[in-house]
């Protein structure tokens, strides 16, 4: 249920959990959440509403840019889940320091293709375990904040198709097991930070289509979880890895000691095998002995 209240009655529960910048053409916008919620929405046009609804509609009488503020003293988990009629209106998201986002942010802002900025304090995501599809198709994002993702176990398609991200900050992914498609089609990335992948079991298609990604760190996979056989299938297909980056990847995977894994470092402008260093070729030969299947540019 929801209650419309007058502005002089406003007594927001808790701190501002989320502030959305939206561009509305003069029509409907739905605040979308999931789970049990109890919150106050200030719509930015003088209207205020208290609600426990997961889909709370509002109609704007005039086109314009509005600031929609959500207050809650409990868990408030956004869930736009690729409903593009609403998600496409979002231009910015700012998470408040008092926000409780719960433990599951799957699909939270999926489909917010016009979101250019996302901001929040470092520890606001420290209890979140699920990041699947969270920023999927937020293709207008140009930067990303440093967040505490130390509890995250799944990053499946978390940033897929965030094509305008030019860089990605170092985040704590020490609990992460599933990185399938995590940064796929982030075509603006030119380099990637050294992440803790000590629990990772699958990186299939993680950087597929990152067509500008040339620099990749050493030692990233020295220690992982137990890798599945398809752990690196199409992982770097269609990238722009330098010969040094390919050496970094191959040497680290050889150090890991896993056997019988599929690896793709082909396509795009990835350095051809004829340009690889002696260290890269030695690691490649060792991996083949260990039963790896490796696709590369000749």
JSON list of N, CA, C and O in Angstrom, two decimals, residues 20-30 58 60 64-66 68 80 83-92 111-115:
[
{"chain": "A", "resi": 20, "resn": "UNK", "atom": "N", "xyz": [17.84, 9.12, -7.24]},
{"chain": "A", "resi": 20, "resn": "UNK", "atom": "CA", "xyz": [17.86, 8.89, -8.68]},
{"chain": "A", "resi": 20, "resn": "UNK", "atom": "C", "xyz": [17.72, 10.21, -9.41]},
{"chain": "A", "resi": 20, "resn": "UNK", "atom": "O", "xyz": [16.84, 11.02, -9.09]},
{"chain": "A", "resi": 21, "resn": "UNK", "atom": "N", "xyz": [18.56, 10.45, -10.38]},
{"chain": "A", "resi": 21, "resn": "UNK", "atom": "CA", "xyz": [18.31, 11.49, -11.35]},
{"chain": "A", "resi": 21, "resn": "UNK", "atom": "C", "xyz": [17.58, 10.85, -12.52]},
{"chain": "A", "resi": 21, "resn": "UNK", "atom": "O", "xyz": [18.02, 9.81, -13.03]},
{"chain": "A", "resi": 22, "resn": "UNK", "atom": "N", "xyz": [16.46, 11.41, -12.91]},
{"chain": "A", "resi": 22, "resn": "UNK", "atom": "CA", "xyz": [15.72, 10.85, -14.04]},
{"chain": "A", "resi": 22, "resn": "UNK", "atom": "C", "xyz": [15.37, 11.96, -15.03]},
{"chain": "A", "resi": 22, "resn": "UNK", "atom": "O", "xyz": [15.26, 13.13, -14.66]},
{"chain": "A", "resi": 23, "resn": "UNK", "atom": "N", "xyz": [15.20, 11.58, -16.25]},
{"chain": "A", "resi": 23, "resn": "UNK", "atom": "CA", "xyz": [14.66, 12.47, -17.28]},
{"chain": "A", "resi": 23, "resn": "UNK", "atom": "C", "xyz": [13.34, 11.88, -17.74]},
{"chain": "A", "resi": 23, "resn": "UNK", "atom": "O", "xyz": [13.30, 10.76, -18.26]},
{"chain": "A", "resi": 24, "resn": "UNK", "atom": "N", "xyz": [12.27, 12.63, -17.50]},
{"chain": "A", "resi": 24, "resn": "UNK", "atom": "CA", "xyz": [10.92, 12.14, -17.79]},
{"chain": "A", "resi": 24, "resn": "UNK", "atom": "C", "xyz": [10.29, 13.02, -18.87]},
{"chain": "A", "resi": 24, "resn": "UNK", "atom": "O", "xyz": [10.41, 14.24, -18.85]},
{"chain": "A", "resi": 25, "resn": "UNK", "atom": "N", "xyz": [9.60, 12.40, -19.81]},
{"chain": "A", "resi": 25, "resn": "UNK", "atom": "CA", "xyz": [9.01, 13.12, -20.93]},
{"chain": "A", "resi": 25, "resn": "UNK", "atom": "C", "xyz": [7.66, 13.73, -20.60]},
{"chain": "A", "resi": 25, "resn": "UNK", "atom": "O", "xyz": [7.01, 14.31, -21.47]},
{"chain": "A", "resi": 26, "resn": "UNK", "atom": "N", "xyz": [7.25, 13.61, -19.34]},
{"chain": "A", "resi": 26, "resn": "UNK", "atom": "CA", "xyz": [5.91, 14.05, -18.95]},
{"chain": "A", "resi": 26, "resn": "UNK", "atom": "C", "xyz": [5.00, 12.84, -19.01]},
{"chain": "A", "resi": 26, "resn": "UNK", "atom": "O", "xyz": [4.27, 12.63, -19.98]},
{"chain": "A", "resi": 27, "resn": "UNK", "atom": "N", "xyz": [5.08, 12.00, -17.98]},
{"chain": "A", "resi": 27, "resn": "UNK", "atom": "CA", "xyz": [4.33, 10.75, -17.97]},
{"chain": "A", "resi": 27, "resn": "UNK", "atom": "C", "xyz": [4.73, 9.91, -16.78]},
{"chain": "A", "resi": 27, "resn": "UNK", "atom": "O", "xyz": [5.12, 10.44, -15.74]},
{"chain": "A", "resi": 28, "resn": "UNK", "atom": "N", "xyz": [4.70, 8.60, -16.93]},
{"chain": "A", "resi": 28, "resn": "UNK", "atom": "CA", "xyz": [4.86, 7.70, -15.81]},
{"chain": "A", "resi": 28, "resn": "UNK", "atom": "C", "xyz": [6.31, 7.32, -15.56]},
{"chain": "A", "resi": 28, "resn": "UNK", "atom": "O", "xyz": [7.12, 7.19, -16.47]},
{"chain": "A", "resi": 29, "resn": "UNK", "atom": "N", "xyz": [6.62, 7.16, -14.28]},
{"chain": "A", "resi": 29, "resn": "UNK", "atom": "CA", "xyz": [7.87, 6.55, -13.83]},
{"chain": "A", "resi": 29, "resn": "UNK", "atom": "C", "xyz": [7.53, 5.69, -12.63]},
{"chain": "A", "resi": 29, "resn": "UNK", "atom": "O", "xyz": [6.79, 6.10, -11.74]},
{"chain": "A", "resi": 30, "resn": "UNK", "atom": "N", "xyz": [8.06, 4.46, -12.63]},
{"chain": "A", "resi": 30, "resn": "UNK", "atom": "CA", "xyz": [7.82, 3.53, -11.53]},
{"chain": "A", "resi": 30, "resn": "UNK", "atom": "C", "xyz": [9.10, 3.29, -10.75]},
{"chain": "A", "resi": 30, "resn": "UNK", "atom": "O", "xyz": [10.12, 2.89, -11.33]},
{"chain": "A", "resi": 58, "resn": "UNK", "atom": "N", "xyz": [4.33, 6.85, -10.45]},
{"chain": "A", "resi": 58, "resn": "UNK", "atom": "CA", "xyz": [4.12, 8.29, -10.31]},
{"chain": "A", "resi": 58, "resn": "UNK", "atom": "C", "xyz": [4.00, 8.89, -11.71]},
{"chain": "A", "resi": 58, "resn": "UNK", "atom": "O", "xyz": [4.71, 8.47, -12.64]},
{"chain": "A", "resi": 60, "resn": "UNK", "atom": "N", "xyz": [4.26, 12.35, -13.89]},
{"chain": "A", "resi": 60, "resn": "UNK", "atom": "CA", "xyz": [4.72, 13.74, -13.97]},
{"chain": "A", "resi": 60, "resn": "UNK", "atom": "C", "xyz": [3.87, 14.49, -14.99]},
{"chain": "A", "resi": 60, "resn": "UNK", "atom": "O", "xyz": [3.60, 13.98, -16.09]},
{"chain": "A", "resi": 64, "resn": "UNK", "atom": "N", "xyz": [10.76, 16.93, -17.91]},
{"chain": "A", "resi": 64, "resn": "UNK", "atom": "CA", "xyz": [11.88, 17.59, -17.24]},
{"chain": "A", "resi": 64, "resn": "UNK", "atom": "C", "xyz": [12.80, 16.60, -16.56]},
{"chain": "A", "resi": 64, "resn": "UNK", "atom": "O", "xyz": [12.61, 15.38, -16.62]},
{"chain": "A", "resi": 65, "resn": "UNK", "atom": "N", "xyz": [13.82, 17.16, -15.93]},
{"chain": "A", "resi": 65, "resn": "UNK", "atom": "CA", "xyz": [14.75, 16.37, -15.13]},
{"chain": "A", "resi": 65, "resn": "UNK", "atom": "C", "xyz": [14.32, 16.45, -13.67]},
{"chain": "A", "resi": 65, "resn": "UNK", "atom": "O", "xyz": [14.10, 17.55, -13.15]},
{"chain": "A", "resi": 66, "resn": "UNK", "atom": "N", "xyz": [14.24, 15.31, -13.02]},
{"chain": "A", "resi": 66, "resn": "UNK", "atom": "CA", "xyz": [13.77, 15.26, -11.64]},
{"chain": "A", "resi": 66, "resn": "UNK", "atom": "C", "xyz": [14.75, 14.48, -10.77]},
{"chain": "A", "resi": 66, "resn": "UNK", "atom": "O", "xyz": [15.42, 13.55, -11.24]},
{"chain": "A", "resi": 68, "resn": "UNK", "atom": "N", "xyz": [14.67, 12.05, -7.67]},
{"chain": "A", "resi": 68, "resn": "UNK", "atom": "CA", "xyz": [13.77, 11.18, -6.91]},
{"chain": "A", "resi": 68, "resn": "UNK", "atom": "C", "xyz": [14.56, 10.59, -5.75]},
{"chain": "A", "resi": 68, "resn": "UNK", "atom": "O", "xyz": [15.55, 9.89, -5.95]},
{"chain": "A", "resi": 80, "resn": "UNK", "atom": "N", "xyz": [15.13, -2.92, -11.00]},
{"chain": "A", "resi": 80, "resn": "UNK", "atom": "CA", "xyz": [14.54, -2.47, -12.26]},
{"chain": "A", "resi": 80, "resn": "UNK", "atom": "C", "xyz": [14.51, -3.59, -13.30]},
{"chain": "A", "resi": 80, "resn": "UNK", "atom": "O", "xyz": [13.68, -3.54, -14.22]},
{"chain": "A", "resi": 83, "resn": "UNK", "atom": "N", "xyz": [13.33, -3.52, -17.01]},
{"chain": "A", "resi": 83, "resn": "UNK", "atom": "CA", "xyz": [12.07, -2.88, -17.42]},
{"chain": "A", "resi": 83, "resn": "UNK", "atom": "C", "xyz": [12.46, -1.52, -17.99]},
{"chain": "A", "resi": 83, "resn": "UNK", "atom": "O", "xyz": [12.54, -0.52, -17.28]},
{"chain": "A", "resi": 84, "resn": "UNK", "atom": "N", "xyz": [12.69, -1.49, -19.30]},
{"chain": "A", "resi": 84, "resn": "UNK", "atom": "CA", "xyz": [13.35, -0.35, -19.90]},
{"chain": "A", "resi": 84, "resn": "UNK", "atom": "C", "xyz": [12.51, 0.93, -19.86]},
{"chain": "A", "resi": 84, "resn": "UNK", "atom": "O", "xyz": [13.06, 2.03, -19.87]},
{"chain": "A", "resi": 85, "resn": "UNK", "atom": "N", "xyz": [11.20, 0.82, -19.82]},
{"chain": "A", "resi": 85, "resn": "UNK", "atom": "CA", "xyz": [10.35, 2.01, -19.77]},
{"chain": "A", "resi": 85, "resn": "UNK", "atom": "C", "xyz": [10.70, 2.87, -18.56]},
{"chain": "A", "resi": 85, "resn": "UNK", "atom": "O", "xyz": [10.62, 4.10, -18.61]},
{"chain": "A", "resi": 86, "resn": "UNK", "atom": "N", "xyz": [11.10, 2.24, -17.47]},
{"chain": "A", "resi": 86, "resn": "UNK", "atom": "CA", "xyz": [11.51, 2.96, -16.26]},
{"chain": "A", "resi": 86, "resn": "UNK", "atom": "C", "xyz": [13.03, 3.09, -16.19]},
{"chain": "A", "resi": 86, "resn": "UNK", "atom": "O", "xyz": [13.55, 4.17, -15.90]},
{"chain": "A", "resi": 87, "resn": "UNK", "atom": "N", "xyz": [13.74, 1.99, -16.43]},
{"chain": "A", "resi": 87, "resn": "UNK", "atom": "CA", "xyz": [15.20, 2.00, -16.29]},
{"chain": "A", "resi": 87, "resn": "UNK", "atom": "C", "xyz": [15.85, 3.01, -17.22]},
{"chain": "A", "resi": 87, "resn": "UNK", "atom": "O", "xyz": [16.84, 3.66, -16.85]},
{"chain": "A", "resi": 88, "resn": "UNK", "atom": "N", "xyz": [15.31, 3.18, -18.42]},
{"chain": "A", "resi": 88, "resn": "UNK", "atom": "CA", "xyz": [15.91, 4.11, -19.38]},
{"chain": "A", "resi": 88, "resn": "UNK", "atom": "C", "xyz": [15.76, 5.57, -18.98]},
{"chain": "A", "resi": 88, "resn": "UNK", "atom": "O", "xyz": [16.44, 6.44, -19.54]},
{"chain": "A", "resi": 89, "resn": "UNK", "atom": "N", "xyz": [14.88, 5.86, -18.02]},
{"chain": "A", "resi": 89, "resn": "UNK", "atom": "CA", "xyz": [14.73, 7.24, -17.56]},
{"chain": "A", "resi": 89, "resn": "UNK", "atom": "C", "xyz": [15.82, 7.64, -16.56]},
{"chain": "A", "resi": 89, "resn": "UNK", "atom": "O", "xyz": [16.05, 8.82, -16.33]},
{"chain": "A", "resi": 90, "resn": "UNK", "atom": "N", "xyz": [16.50, 6.64, -16.00]},
{"chain": "A", "resi": 90, "resn": "UNK", "atom": "CA", "xyz": [17.51, 6.91, -14.97]},
{"chain": "A", "resi": 90, "resn": "UNK", "atom": "C", "xyz": [18.78, 7.46, -15.61]},
{"chain": "A", "resi": 90, "resn": "UNK", "atom": "O", "xyz": [19.35, 6.84, -16.52]},
{"chain": "A", "resi": 91, "resn": "UNK", "atom": "N", "xyz": [19.22, 8.62, -15.13]},
{"chain": "A", "resi": 91, "resn": "UNK", "atom": "CA", "xyz": [20.47, 9.21, -15.62]},
{"chain": "A", "resi": 91, "resn": "UNK", "atom": "C", "xyz": [21.58, 9.15, -14.58]},
{"chain": "A", "resi": 91, "resn": "UNK", "atom": "O", "xyz": [22.76, 9.25, -14.94]},
{"chain": "A", "resi": 92, "resn": "UNK", "atom": "N", "xyz": [21.24, 9.02, -13.32]},
{"chain": "A", "resi": 92, "resn": "UNK", "atom": "CA", "xyz": [22.26, 8.93, -12.28]},
{"chain": "A", "resi": 92, "resn": "UNK", "atom": "C", "xyz": [21.70, 8.19, -11.07]},
{"chain": "A", "resi": 92, "resn": "UNK", "atom": "O", "xyz": [20.49, 8.18, -10.83]},
{"chain": "A", "resi": 111, "resn": "UNK", "atom": "N", "xyz": [19.55, -2.59, -17.38]},
{"chain": "A", "resi": 111, "resn": "UNK", "atom": "CA", "xyz": [18.82, -1.90, -18.45]},
{"chain": "A", "resi": 111, "resn": "UNK", "atom": "C", "xyz": [18.81, -0.39, -18.33]},
{"chain": "A", "resi": 111, "resn": "UNK", "atom": "O", "xyz": [18.18, 0.28, -19.16]},
{"chain": "A", "resi": 112, "resn": "UNK", "atom": "N", "xyz": [19.51, 0.17, -17.33]},
{"chain": "A", "resi": 112, "resn": "UNK", "atom": "CA", "xyz": [19.55, 1.63, -17.19]},
{"chain": "A", "resi": 112, "resn": "UNK", "atom": "C", "xyz": [20.59, 2.19, -18.16]},
{"chain": "A", "resi": 112, "resn": "UNK", "atom": "O", "xyz": [21.66, 2.66, -17.77]},
{"chain": "A", "resi": 113, "resn": "UNK", "atom": "N", "xyz": [20.26, 2.16, -19.43]},
{"chain": "A", "resi": 113, "resn": "UNK", "atom": "CA", "xyz": [21.24, 2.43, -20.48]},
{"chain": "A", "resi": 113, "resn": "UNK", "atom": "C", "xyz": [21.61, 3.90, -20.59]},
{"chain": "A", "resi": 113, "resn": "UNK", "atom": "O", "xyz": [22.58, 4.24, -21.27]},
{"chain": "A", "resi": 114, "resn": "UNK", "atom": "N", "xyz": [20.86, 4.79, -19.94]},
{"chain": "A", "resi": 114, "resn": "UNK", "atom": "CA", "xyz": [21.17, 6.22, -19.97]},
{"chain": "A", "resi": 114, "resn": "UNK", "atom": "C", "xyz": [21.82, 6.70, -18.68]},
{"chain": "A", "resi": 114, "resn": "UNK", "atom": "O", "xyz": [22.04, 7.91, -18.52]},
{"chain": "A", "resi": 115, "resn": "UNK", "atom": "N", "xyz": [22.11, 5.79, -17.75]},
{"chain": "A", "resi": 115, "resn": "UNK", "atom": "CA", "xyz": [22.78, 6.17, -16.51]},
{"chain": "A", "resi": 115, "resn": "UNK", "atom": "C", "xyz": [24.23, 6.51, -16.81]},
{"chain": "A", "resi": 115, "resn": "UNK", "atom": "O", "xyz": [24.99, 5.68, -17.30]}
]
